[in-house]
Amino acid sequence: MVEERADRVHARLHRPAVRNAIDATMVDELHAVCAHLEAHPKVLILSGTPASEAPGGKGIFASGADIAQLRERRRDDALAGINSAVFDRIARLPMPVIAALEGYALGGGAELAYAADFRIGTPSLRVGNPETGLGIMAAAGATWRLRELVGEPLAKEVLLAGKVLTGEQCLAAGLVTELVEPEALLDAAQALADRIAAQDPLAVRISKAVFHTPREVHPLIDTLAQSMLFESQAKFDRMQAFLDRKKK
């Protein structure tokens, strides 16, 4: 389910009967969203099924890959990187990605959340990677993204010992930036999107790209990127507006 505004797209994972398990169809739909946002850069908000629409009245982001499909996959499927390819594409989108997380974000659902630039959660949030309990590993970004996000000791507890993080633990670890009540989750995500939209879009795009470049190319890449922005009309307009406000 996709809703689009002038400056953002909201994509909802919505397979409530199977707890939003990520199947091949959902992967294809996420690729389609990425293709659109690569051509028309906008902020992306990812969310799941809210409590009001979920079985049992409990919201859910994504419970992971569809195990029935996953069980049938073999070596060549793993080498194709089905989930890792789309999650990496999401992480590389030109504009920031916000994950609004409620309920379960497990396995592939957790790895999808790790690929976002921002994560906002609810107290009911539960994040984990139970893959080793199923005889496989979290191979769609968790082994390196989660370590970067929360540090090695906690990442190993999640990846090697099956620890499932509560919303409060996610907040304490910095995995989410904010905890809100379920009814306020999308409003909080939209408010963050509003703050991003208030910035210069080109400056945001370049800052995100530079942020994710390897350490060894800094500070050269920073200097080159800044030289581009120094020539943008938005830089002159926004700085002049700032100076005009100071005169009042």
C-alpha atoms as an extended CHARMM CRD file, in Angstrom:
* protein
*
       248  EXT
         1         1  MET       CA              0.0000000000        0.0000000000        0.0000000000  PROA      1               0.0000000000
         2         2  VAL       CA              1.5920000000        3.2480000000       -1.1570000000  PROA      2               0.0000000000
         3         3  GLU       CA              0.5900000000        6.8620000000       -0.5630000000  PROA      3               0.0000000000
         4         4  GLU       CA              2.4750000000        9.7150000000       -2.1970000000  PROA      4               0.0000000000
         5         5  ARG       CA              2.7360000000       13.4150000000       -1.4180000000  PROA      5               0.0000000000
         6         6  ALA       CA              4.7780000000       16.1590000000       -3.0400000000  PROA      6               0.0000000000
         7         7  ASP       CA              7.8080000000       15.5110000000       -0.8260000000  PROA      7               0.0000000000
         8         8  ARG       CA              7.3750000000       11.9880000000        0.5400000000  PROA      8               0.0000000000
         9         9  VAL       CA              6.1050000000        8.4670000000       -0.0670000000  PROA      9               0.0000000000
        10        10  HSD       CA              4.5250000000        6.2670000000        2.6000000000  PROA      10              0.0000000000
        11        11  ALA       CA              4.7650000000        2.5400000000        1.8810000000  PROA      11              0.0000000000
        12        12  ARG       CA              2.9080000000        0.1170000000        4.1690000000  PROA      12              0.0000000000
        13        13  LEU       CA              3.7490000000       -3.5650000000        4.4840000000  PROA      13              0.0000000000
        14        14  HSD       CA              0.3340000000       -5.1910000000        4.6190000000  PROA      14              0.0000000000
        15        15  ARG       CA              0.0330000000       -8.9780000000        4.7770000000  PROA      15              0.0000000000
        16        16  PRO       CA             -1.5750000000       -9.1560000000        8.2260000000  PROA      16              0.0000000000
        17        17  ALA       CA             -2.7240000000      -12.7660000000        7.8850000000  PROA      17              0.0000000000
        18        18  VAL       CA              0.9450000000      -13.8650000000        7.8730000000  PROA      18              0.0000000000
        19        19  ARG       CA              2.2950000000      -11.0810000000       10.1200000000  PROA      19              0.0000000000
        20        20  ASN       CA              3.6180000000       -9.1740000000        7.1070000000  PROA      20              0.0000000000
        21        21  ALA       CA              6.0660000000      -11.9260000000        6.2100000000  PROA      21              0.0000000000
        22        22  ILE       CA              8.2930000000      -10.7020000000        3.3980000000  PROA      22              0.0000000000
        23        23  ASP       CA              7.6310000000      -12.8210000000        0.3160000000  PROA      23              0.0000000000
        24        24  ALA       CA              8.7330000000      -12.5330000000       -3.3090000000  PROA      24              0.0000000000
        25        25  THR       CA              5.7750000000      -10.3350000000       -4.1960000000  PROA      25              0.0000000000
        26        26  MET       CA              6.5800000000       -7.8630000000       -1.4280000000  PROA      26              0.0000000000
        27        27  VAL       CA             10.2240000000       -7.7780000000       -2.5310000000  PROA      27              0.0000000000
        28        28  ASP       CA              9.1100000000       -6.9490000000       -6.0740000000  PROA      28              0.0000000000
        29        29  GLU       CA              6.8270000000       -4.2080000000       -4.7610000000  PROA      29              0.0000000000
        30        30  LEU       CA              9.6390000000       -2.7030000000       -2.6890000000  PROA      30              0.0000000000
        31        31  HSD       CA             11.8500000000       -2.6990000000       -5.7910000000  PROA      31              0.0000000000
        32        32  ALA       CA              9.0950000000       -0.8030000000       -7.6170000000  PROA      32              0.0000000000
        33        33  VAL       CA              8.9610000000        1.7950000000       -4.8330000000  PROA      33              0.0000000000
        34        34  CYS       CA             12.7520000000        2.1540000000       -5.0160000000  PROA      34              0.0000000000
        35        35  ALA       CA             12.6960000000        2.5970000000       -8.7860000000  PROA      35              0.0000000000
        36        36  HSD       CA             10.1660000000        5.4030000000       -8.4050000000  PROA      36              0.0000000000
        37        37  LEU       CA             12.1580000000        7.1390000000       -5.6630000000  PROA      37              0.0000000000
        38        38  GLU       CA             15.4210000000        6.8330000000       -7.5610000000  PROA      38              0.0000000000
        39        39  ALA       CA             13.7760000000        8.6660000000      -10.4540000000  PROA      39              0.0000000000
        40        40  HSD       CA             11.8320000000       11.0890000000       -8.2320000000  PROA      40              0.0000000000
        41        41  PRO       CA             13.7800000000       11.5090000000       -4.9470000000  PROA      41              0.0000000000
        42        42  LYS       CA             11.5360000000       11.9050000000       -1.9140000000  PROA      42              0.0000000000
        43        43  VAL       CA             11.5700000000       10.8930000000        1.7460000000  PROA      43              0.0000000000
        44        44  LEU       CA             10.3170000000        7.3240000000        2.2490000000  PROA      44              0.0000000000
        45        45  ILE       CA              8.2870000000        6.2650000000        5.2890000000  PROA      45              0.0000000000
        46        46  LEU       CA              8.0310000000        2.5010000000        5.8120000000  PROA      46              0.0000000000
        47        47  SER       CA              5.4280000000        1.1360000000        8.1980000000  PROA      47              0.0000000000
        48        48  GLY       CA              3.5220000000       -2.0530000000        8.8520000000  PROA      48              0.0000000000
        49        49  THR       CA             -0.0300000000       -2.9460000000        9.7730000000  PROA      49              0.0000000000
        50        50  PRO       CA             -1.4580000000       -0.8250000000       12.6060000000  PROA      50              0.0000000000
        51        51  ALA       CA             -3.2070000000       -2.4530000000       15.5680000000  PROA      51              0.0000000000
        52        52  SER       CA             -6.6020000000       -1.3440000000       14.2770000000  PROA      52              0.0000000000
        53        53  GLU       CA             -6.1750000000       -3.5280000000       11.1750000000  PROA      53              0.0000000000
        54        54  ALA       CA             -4.1430000000       -6.4300000000       12.5540000000  PROA      54              0.0000000000
        55        55  PRO       CA             -5.4580000000       -9.7860000000       13.8300000000  PROA      55              0.0000000000
        56        56  GLY       CA             -5.6580000000       -9.7360000000       17.6010000000  PROA      56              0.0000000000
        57        57  GLY       CA             -5.4690000000       -5.9550000000       17.6920000000  PROA      57              0.0000000000
        58        58  LYS       CA             -1.6630000000       -5.8620000000       17.8250000000  PROA      58              0.0000000000
        59        59  GLY       CA              0.2950000000       -3.8700000000       15.2640000000  PROA      59              0.0000000000
        60        60  ILE       CA              3.1520000000       -5.4800000000       13.3700000000  PROA      60              0.0000000000
        61        61  PHE       CA              5.9690000000       -4.2500000000       11.1480000000  PROA      61              0.0000000000
        62        62  ALA       CA              7.2530000000       -7.4980000000        9.6220000000  PROA      62              0.0000000000
        63        63  SER       CA              7.8150000000      -10.9160000000       11.1560000000  PROA      63              0.0000000000
        64        64  GLY       CA             10.5700000000      -11.8310000000        8.7250000000  PROA      64              0.0000000000
        65        65  ALA       CA             10.8080000000      -13.7950000000        5.5160000000  PROA      65              0.0000000000
        66        66  ASP       CA              8.0130000000      -16.1270000000        4.4710000000  PROA      66              0.0000000000
        67        67  ILE       CA              9.3060000000      -19.3790000000        6.0240000000  PROA      67              0.0000000000
        68        68  ALA       CA              7.3130000000      -21.5550000000        3.6200000000  PROA      68              0.0000000000
        69        69  GLN       CA              9.1070000000      -19.8940000000        0.6950000000  PROA      69              0.0000000000
        70        70  LEU       CA             12.4190000000      -19.7030000000        2.5420000000  PROA      70              0.0000000000
        71        71  ARG       CA             12.4160000000      -23.4460000000        3.2770000000  PROA      71              0.0000000000
        72        72  GLU       CA             12.3890000000      -24.2080000000       -0.4440000000  PROA      72              0.0000000000
        73        73  ARG       CA             15.2400000000      -21.8800000000       -1.3500000000  PROA      73              0.0000000000
        74        74  ARG       CA             18.6000000000      -23.4290000000       -2.2040000000  PROA      74              0.0000000000
        75        75  ARG       CA             22.1960000000      -22.3030000000       -2.7660000000  PROA      75              0.0000000000
        76        76  ASP       CA             21.5030000000      -20.3870000000       -5.9720000000  PROA      76              0.0000000000
        77        77  ASP       CA             18.6700000000      -18.4900000000       -4.2730000000  PROA      77              0.0000000000
        78        78  ALA       CA             21.0170000000      -17.4510000000       -1.4810000000  PROA      78              0.0000000000
        79        79  LEU       CA             23.6460000000      -16.3590000000       -4.0000000000  PROA      79              0.0000000000
        80        80  ALA       CA             21.0000000000      -14.1960000000       -5.7050000000  PROA      80              0.0000000000
        81        81  GLY       CA             20.7110000000      -12.1170000000       -2.5180000000  PROA      81              0.0000000000
        82        82  ILE       CA             16.9410000000      -11.7010000000       -2.8560000000  PROA      82              0.0000000000
        83        83  ASN       CA             16.3670000000       -9.7070000000        0.3370000000  PROA      83              0.0000000000
        84        84  SER       CA             19.8150000000       -8.1710000000        0.6770000000  PROA      84              0.0000000000
        85        85  ALA       CA             19.5530000000       -6.6150000000       -2.7840000000  PROA      85              0.0000000000
        86        86  VAL       CA             16.3180000000       -4.7860000000       -2.0770000000  PROA      86              0.0000000000
        87        87  PHE       CA             17.3650000000       -3.7410000000        1.4420000000  PROA      87              0.0000000000
        88        88  ASP       CA             20.6310000000       -2.3550000000        0.0800000000  PROA      88              0.0000000000
        89        89  ARG       CA             18.6690000000       -0.4890000000       -2.5850000000  PROA      89              0.0000000000
        90        90  ILE       CA             16.4630000000        1.0250000000        0.1230000000  PROA      90              0.0000000000
        91        91  ALA       CA             19.5120000000        2.0610000000        2.1410000000  PROA      91              0.0000000000
        92        92  ARG       CA             20.9860000000        3.7700000000       -0.9250000000  PROA      92              0.0000000000
        93        93  LEU       CA             17.8890000000        5.7980000000       -1.8470000000  PROA      93              0.0000000000
        94        94  PRO       CA             18.7600000000        9.4510000000       -2.5100000000  PROA      94              0.0000000000
        95        95  MET       CA             16.5860000000       10.8610000000        0.2780000000  PROA      95              0.0000000000
        96        96  PRO       CA             16.2670000000        9.5880000000        3.8710000000  PROA      96              0.0000000000
        97        97  VAL       CA             14.1910000000        6.5430000000        4.8180000000  PROA      97              0.0000000000
        98        98  ILE       CA             12.1380000000        6.4660000000        8.0300000000  PROA      98              0.0000000000
        99        99  ALA       CA             10.9730000000        3.1480000000        9.5000000000  PROA      99              0.0000000000
       100       100  ALA       CA              7.9140000000        3.4040000000       11.7580000000  PROA      100             0.0000000000
       101       101  LEU       CA              8.1020000000        0.2370000000       13.8630000000  PROA      101             0.0000000000
       102       102  GLU       CA              5.3120000000       -1.3710000000       15.8550000000  PROA      102             0.0000000000
       103       103  GLY       CA              5.1210000000       -4.9070000000       17.1780000000  PROA      103             0.0000000000
       104       104  TYR       CA              7.3650000000       -7.5480000000       15.6320000000  PROA      104             0.0000000000
       105       105  ALA       CA             10.3290000000       -6.5830000000       13.4530000000  PROA      105             0.0000000000
       106       106  LEU       CA             12.0490000000       -9.9430000000       13.2110000000  PROA      106             0.0000000000
       107       107  GLY       CA             14.4510000000      -11.5950000000       10.7820000000  PROA      107             0.0000000000
       108       108  GLY       CA             14.0780000000       -9.9190000000        7.4160000000  PROA      108             0.0000000000
       109       109  GLY       CA             11.7430000000       -7.3920000000        8.9930000000  PROA      109             0.0000000000
       110       110  ALA       CA             14.5100000000       -6.3430000000       11.3730000000  PROA      110             0.0000000000
       111       111  GLU       CA             17.0170000000       -6.1780000000        8.5210000000  PROA      111             0.0000000000
       112       112  LEU       CA             14.6360000000       -3.9610000000        6.5560000000  PROA      112             0.0000000000
       113       113  ALA       CA             14.4560000000       -1.6540000000        9.5860000000  PROA      113             0.0000000000
       114       114  TYR       CA             18.2520000000       -1.6140000000        9.8960000000  PROA      114             0.0000000000
       115       115  ALA       CA             18.4680000000       -0.3650000000        6.2910000000  PROA      115             0.0000000000
       116       116  ALA       CA             16.4810000000        2.7760000000        7.1400000000  PROA      116             0.0000000000
       117       117  ASP       CA             18.1570000000        6.0560000000        8.0790000000  PROA      117             0.0000000000
       118       118  PHE       CA             15.7870000000        6.6410000000       11.0100000000  PROA      118             0.0000000000
       119       119  ARG       CA             13.7560000000        4.2830000000       13.1830000000  PROA      119             0.0000000000
       120       120  ILE       CA             10.8610000000        5.3080000000       15.4250000000  PROA      120             0.0000000000
       121       121  GLY       CA              9.2030000000        2.6780000000       17.5960000000  PROA      121             0.0000000000
       122       122  THR       CA              6.4330000000        1.9260000000       20.0610000000  PROA      122             0.0000000000
       123       123  PRO       CA              6.6570000000        0.2290000000       23.4770000000  PROA      123             0.0000000000
       124       124  SER       CA              5.3370000000       -2.9780000000       21.8810000000  PROA      124             0.0000000000
       125       125  LEU       CA              8.2770000000       -3.1470000000       19.4760000000  PROA      125             0.0000000000
       126       126  ARG       CA             10.2460000000       -6.3980000000       19.4460000000  PROA      126             0.0000000000
       127       127  VAL       CA             13.3800000000       -6.5630000000       17.2750000000  PROA      127             0.0000000000
       128       128  GLY       CA             15.4400000000       -9.6920000000       16.7290000000  PROA      128             0.0000000000
       129       129  ASN       CA             17.1480000000      -12.0220000000       14.2870000000  PROA      129             0.0000000000
       130       130  PRO       CA             16.1320000000      -15.6200000000       15.0220000000  PROA      130             0.0000000000
       131       131  GLU       CA             17.7610000000      -17.0010000000       11.8750000000  PROA      131             0.0000000000
       132       132  THR       CA             20.3560000000      -19.1970000000       13.6120000000  PROA      132             0.0000000000
       133       133  GLY       CA             17.5000000000      -20.9880000000       15.3530000000  PROA      133             0.0000000000
       134       134  LEU       CA             16.2400000000      -21.9330000000       11.8950000000  PROA      134             0.0000000000
       135       135  GLY       CA             19.6050000000      -23.2130000000       10.7130000000  PROA      135             0.0000000000
       136       136  ILE       CA             20.5620000000      -20.1910000000        8.6530000000  PROA      136             0.0000000000
       137       137  MET       CA             22.0710000000      -16.7480000000        9.2920000000  PROA      137             0.0000000000
       138       138  ALA       CA             20.8520000000      -13.1750000000        9.0000000000  PROA      138             0.0000000000
       139       139  ALA       CA             22.3570000000      -12.5300000000        5.5920000000  PROA      139             0.0000000000
       140       140  ALA       CA             20.5170000000       -9.4070000000        4.4290000000  PROA      140             0.0000000000
       141       141  GLY       CA             22.5990000000       -6.8120000000        6.2480000000  PROA      141             0.0000000000
       142       142  ALA       CA             22.2310000000       -7.6090000000        9.9380000000  PROA      142             0.0000000000
       143       143  THR       CA             25.7760000000       -8.9200000000       10.4390000000  PROA      143             0.0000000000
       144       144  TRP       CA             27.2390000000       -5.5070000000        9.6550000000  PROA      144             0.0000000000
       145       145  ARG       CA             24.4290000000       -2.9410000000        9.8700000000  PROA      145             0.0000000000
       146       146  LEU       CA             23.3430000000       -3.9880000000       13.3620000000  PROA      146             0.0000000000
       147       147  ARG       CA             26.9260000000       -3.8900000000       14.6400000000  PROA      147             0.0000000000
       148       148  GLU       CA             27.2950000000       -0.3560000000       13.2660000000  PROA      148             0.0000000000
       149       149  LEU       CA             24.0270000000        0.6840000000       14.8920000000  PROA      149             0.0000000000
       150       150  VAL       CA             24.3180000000       -0.8060000000       18.3970000000  PROA      150             0.0000000000
       151       151  GLY       CA             27.9020000000       -2.0450000000       18.7810000000  PROA      151             0.0000000000
       152       152  GLU       CA             29.4450000000       -5.4940000000       18.6590000000  PROA      152             0.0000000000
       153       153  PRO       CA             28.4570000000       -6.9790000000       22.0620000000  PROA      153             0.0000000000
       154       154  LEU       CA             24.7290000000       -6.3320000000       21.7150000000  PROA      154             0.0000000000
       155       155  ALA       CA             24.7160000000       -7.2280000000       18.0260000000  PROA      155             0.0000000000
       156       156  LYS       CA             26.2690000000      -10.6060000000       18.8670000000  PROA      156             0.0000000000
       157       157  GLU       CA             23.5990000000      -11.2430000000       21.5130000000  PROA      157             0.0000000000
       158       158  VAL       CA             20.9320000000      -10.6620000000       18.8850000000  PROA      158             0.0000000000
       159       159  LEU       CA             22.6140000000      -12.5210000000       16.0320000000  PROA      159             0.0000000000
       160       160  LEU       CA             24.2880000000      -15.4030000000       17.8660000000  PROA      160             0.0000000000
       161       161  ALA       CA             22.1890000000      -15.9130000000       20.9950000000  PROA      161             0.0000000000
       162       162  GLY       CA             18.7020000000      -15.0830000000       19.7750000000  PROA      162             0.0000000000
       163       163  LYS       CA             18.1400000000      -12.0330000000       21.9840000000  PROA      163             0.0000000000
       164       164  VAL       CA             14.9670000000      -10.1230000000       21.1260000000  PROA      164             0.0000000000
       165       165  LEU       CA             15.0960000000       -6.4310000000       22.0060000000  PROA      165             0.0000000000
       166       166  THR       CA             12.1160000000       -4.6510000000       23.5270000000  PROA      166             0.0000000000
       167       167  GLY       CA             11.1650000000       -1.1400000000       22.5500000000  PROA      167             0.0000000000
       168       168  GLU       CA             12.8440000000        0.2610000000       25.6490000000  PROA      168             0.0000000000
       169       169  GLN       CA             16.0210000000       -1.7090000000       24.9430000000  PROA      169             0.0000000000
       170       170  CYS       CA             16.0200000000       -0.4510000000       21.3530000000  PROA      170             0.0000000000
       171       171  LEU       CA             15.7580000000        3.1160000000       22.6340000000  PROA      171             0.0000000000
       172       172  ALA       CA             18.5450000000        2.6150000000       25.1830000000  PROA      172             0.0000000000
       173       173  ALA       CA             20.8020000000        1.1260000000       22.4940000000  PROA      173             0.0000000000
       174       174  GLY       CA             20.0900000000        3.9290000000       20.0370000000  PROA      174             0.0000000000
       175       175  LEU       CA             18.4860000000        1.5510000000       17.5530000000  PROA      175             0.0000000000
       176       176  VAL       CA             15.3790000000        3.7420000000       17.6140000000  PROA      176             0.0000000000
       177       177  THR       CA             15.4970000000        7.4920000000       18.2100000000  PROA      177             0.0000000000
       178       178  GLU       CA             12.0710000000        7.7830000000       19.7950000000  PROA      178             0.0000000000
       179       179  LEU       CA              9.3350000000        5.6870000000       21.4220000000  PROA      179             0.0000000000
       180       180  VAL       CA              5.7450000000        6.8310000000       21.0130000000  PROA      180             0.0000000000
       181       181  GLU       CA              2.3490000000        5.2880000000       21.6100000000  PROA      181             0.0000000000
       182       182  PRO       CA              0.9590000000        3.3050000000       18.6550000000  PROA      182             0.0000000000
       183       183  GLU       CA             -1.6650000000        5.8990000000       17.7870000000  PROA      183             0.0000000000
       184       184  ALA       CA              1.0670000000        8.5430000000       17.5060000000  PROA      184             0.0000000000
       185       185  LEU       CA              3.5470000000        6.4770000000       15.4790000000  PROA      185             0.0000000000
       186       186  LEU       CA              2.7110000000        7.6950000000       11.9950000000  PROA      186             0.0000000000
       187       187  ASP       CA              2.3250000000       11.2730000000       13.2130000000  PROA      187             0.0000000000
       188       188  ALA       CA              5.8500000000       11.0590000000       14.6530000000  PROA      188             0.0000000000
       189       189  ALA       CA              7.1720000000        9.6790000000       11.3590000000  PROA      189             0.0000000000
       190       190  GLN       CA              5.4070000000       12.4120000000        9.4170000000  PROA      190             0.0000000000
       191       191  ALA       CA              6.7730000000       15.0630000000       11.7960000000  PROA      191             0.0000000000
       192       192  LEU       CA             10.3020000000       13.8040000000       11.1690000000  PROA      192             0.0000000000
       193       193  ALA       CA              9.6120000000       13.8520000000        7.4280000000  PROA      193             0.0000000000
       194       194  ASP       CA              8.4120000000       17.4510000000        7.8350000000  PROA      194             0.0000000000
       195       195  ARG       CA             11.7350000000       18.4050000000        9.4460000000  PROA      195             0.0000000000
       196       196  ILE       CA             13.6740000000       16.7650000000        6.6210000000  PROA      196             0.0000000000
       197       197  ALA       CA             11.4580000000       18.4170000000        4.0190000000  PROA      197             0.0000000000
       198       198  ALA       CA             12.2070000000       21.8210000000        5.5600000000  PROA      198             0.0000000000
       199       199  GLN       CA             15.8750000000       21.3980000000        4.6060000000  PROA      199             0.0000000000
       200       200  ASP       CA             17.2700000000       21.9940000000        1.1420000000  PROA      200             0.0000000000
       201       201  PRO       CA             16.6230000000       18.7350000000       -0.7620000000  PROA      201             0.0000000000
       202       202  LEU       CA             19.9190000000       18.8210000000       -2.6540000000  PROA      202             0.0000000000
       203       203  ALA       CA             21.8850000000       19.4550000000        0.5440000000  PROA      203             0.0000000000
       204       204  VAL       CA             20.1060000000       16.5240000000        2.2160000000  PROA      204             0.0000000000
       205       205  ARG       CA             20.7910000000       14.2060000000       -0.7150000000  PROA      205             0.0000000000
       206       206  ILE       CA             24.4690000000       15.0910000000       -0.8870000000  PROA      206             0.0000000000
       207       207  SER       CA             24.8780000000       14.9390000000        2.9070000000  PROA      207             0.0000000000
       208       208  LYS       CA             23.3770000000       11.4360000000        2.9820000000  PROA      208             0.0000000000
       209       209  ALA       CA             25.6230000000       10.2600000000        0.1580000000  PROA      209             0.0000000000
       210       210  VAL       CA             28.7410000000       11.7320000000        1.7810000000  PROA      210             0.0000000000
       211       211  PHE       CA             27.7790000000       10.3260000000        5.2000000000  PROA      211             0.0000000000
       212       212  HSD       CA             27.8890000000        6.7920000000        3.8160000000  PROA      212             0.0000000000
       213       213  THR       CA             31.1670000000        7.0700000000        1.9210000000  PROA      213             0.0000000000
       214       214  PRO       CA             34.2040000000        5.1690000000        3.2800000000  PROA      214             0.0000000000
       215       215  ARG       CA             36.3740000000        6.9280000000        5.8650000000  PROA      215             0.0000000000
       216       216  GLU       CA             39.4190000000        6.9550000000        3.6120000000  PROA      216             0.0000000000
       217       217  VAL       CA             37.8010000000        9.3190000000        1.0820000000  PROA      217             0.0000000000
       218       218  HSD       CA             37.1640000000       12.0020000000        3.7030000000  PROA      218             0.0000000000
       219       219  PRO       CA             37.8130000000       14.9450000000        3.8470000000  PROA      219             0.0000000000
       220       220  LEU       CA             38.2750000000       15.1120000000        0.0680000000  PROA      220             0.0000000000
       221       221  ILE       CA             34.7050000000       14.0160000000       -0.6820000000  PROA      221             0.0000000000
       222       222  ASP       CA             33.3570000000       16.5550000000        1.8180000000  PROA      222             0.0000000000
       223       223  THR       CA             35.2450000000       19.3660000000        0.1250000000  PROA      223             0.0000000000
       224       224  LEU       CA             34.1110000000       18.3560000000       -3.3490000000  PROA      224             0.0000000000
       225       225  ALA       CA             30.4860000000       17.9730000000       -2.2630000000  PROA      225             0.0000000000
       226       226  GLN       CA             30.5530000000       21.3360000000       -0.5100000000  PROA      226             0.0000000000
       227       227  SER       CA             31.9570000000       22.9830000000       -3.6350000000  PROA      227             0.0000000000
       228       228  MET       CA             28.8880000000       21.7750000000       -5.5400000000  PROA      228             0.0000000000
       229       229  LEU       CA             26.4990000000       23.1110000000       -2.9100000000  PROA      229             0.0000000000
       230       230  PHE       CA             28.2830000000       26.4600000000       -2.7850000000  PROA      230             0.0000000000
       231       231  GLU       CA             27.1680000000       26.9900000000       -6.4010000000  PROA      231             0.0000000000
       232       232  SER       CA             23.5160000000       26.0080000000       -5.8660000000  PROA      232             0.0000000000
       233       233  GLN       CA             20.8340000000       28.6820000000       -6.0620000000  PROA      233             0.0000000000
       234       234  ALA       CA             19.2270000000       27.2960000000       -2.9030000000  PROA      234             0.0000000000
       235       235  LYS       CA             22.3690000000       28.1620000000       -0.9500000000  PROA      235             0.0000000000
       236       236  PHE       CA             22.1640000000       31.8180000000       -1.9920000000  PROA      236             0.0000000000
       237       237  ASP       CA             18.3900000000       32.0240000000       -1.4600000000  PROA      237             0.0000000000
       238       238  ARG       CA             18.3850000000       30.3380000000        1.9380000000  PROA      238             0.0000000000
       239       239  MET       CA             21.3390000000       32.3060000000        3.2750000000  PROA      239             0.0000000000
       240       240  GLN       CA             19.8520000000       35.5750000000        2.0530000000  PROA      240             0.0000000000
       241       241  ALA       CA             16.5650000000       34.6990000000        3.7530000000  PROA      241             0.0000000000
       242       242  PHE       CA             18.4830000000       34.0090000000        6.9790000000  PROA      242             0.0000000000
       243       243  LEU       CA             20.2580000000       37.3610000000        6.7620000000  PROA      243             0.0000000000
       244       244  ASP       CA             17.0010000000       39.1490000000        6.0280000000  PROA      244             0.0000000000
       245       245  ARG       CA             15.3710000000       37.6160000000        9.1100000000  PROA      245             0.0000000000
       246       246  LYS       CA             18.2700000000       38.7710000000       11.2870000000  PROA      246             0.0000000000
       247       247  LYS       CA             17.7460000000       42.3710000000       10.1440000000  PROA      247             0.0000000000
       248       248  LYS       CA             14.1760000000       42.4240000000       11.4220000000  PROA      248             0.0000000000
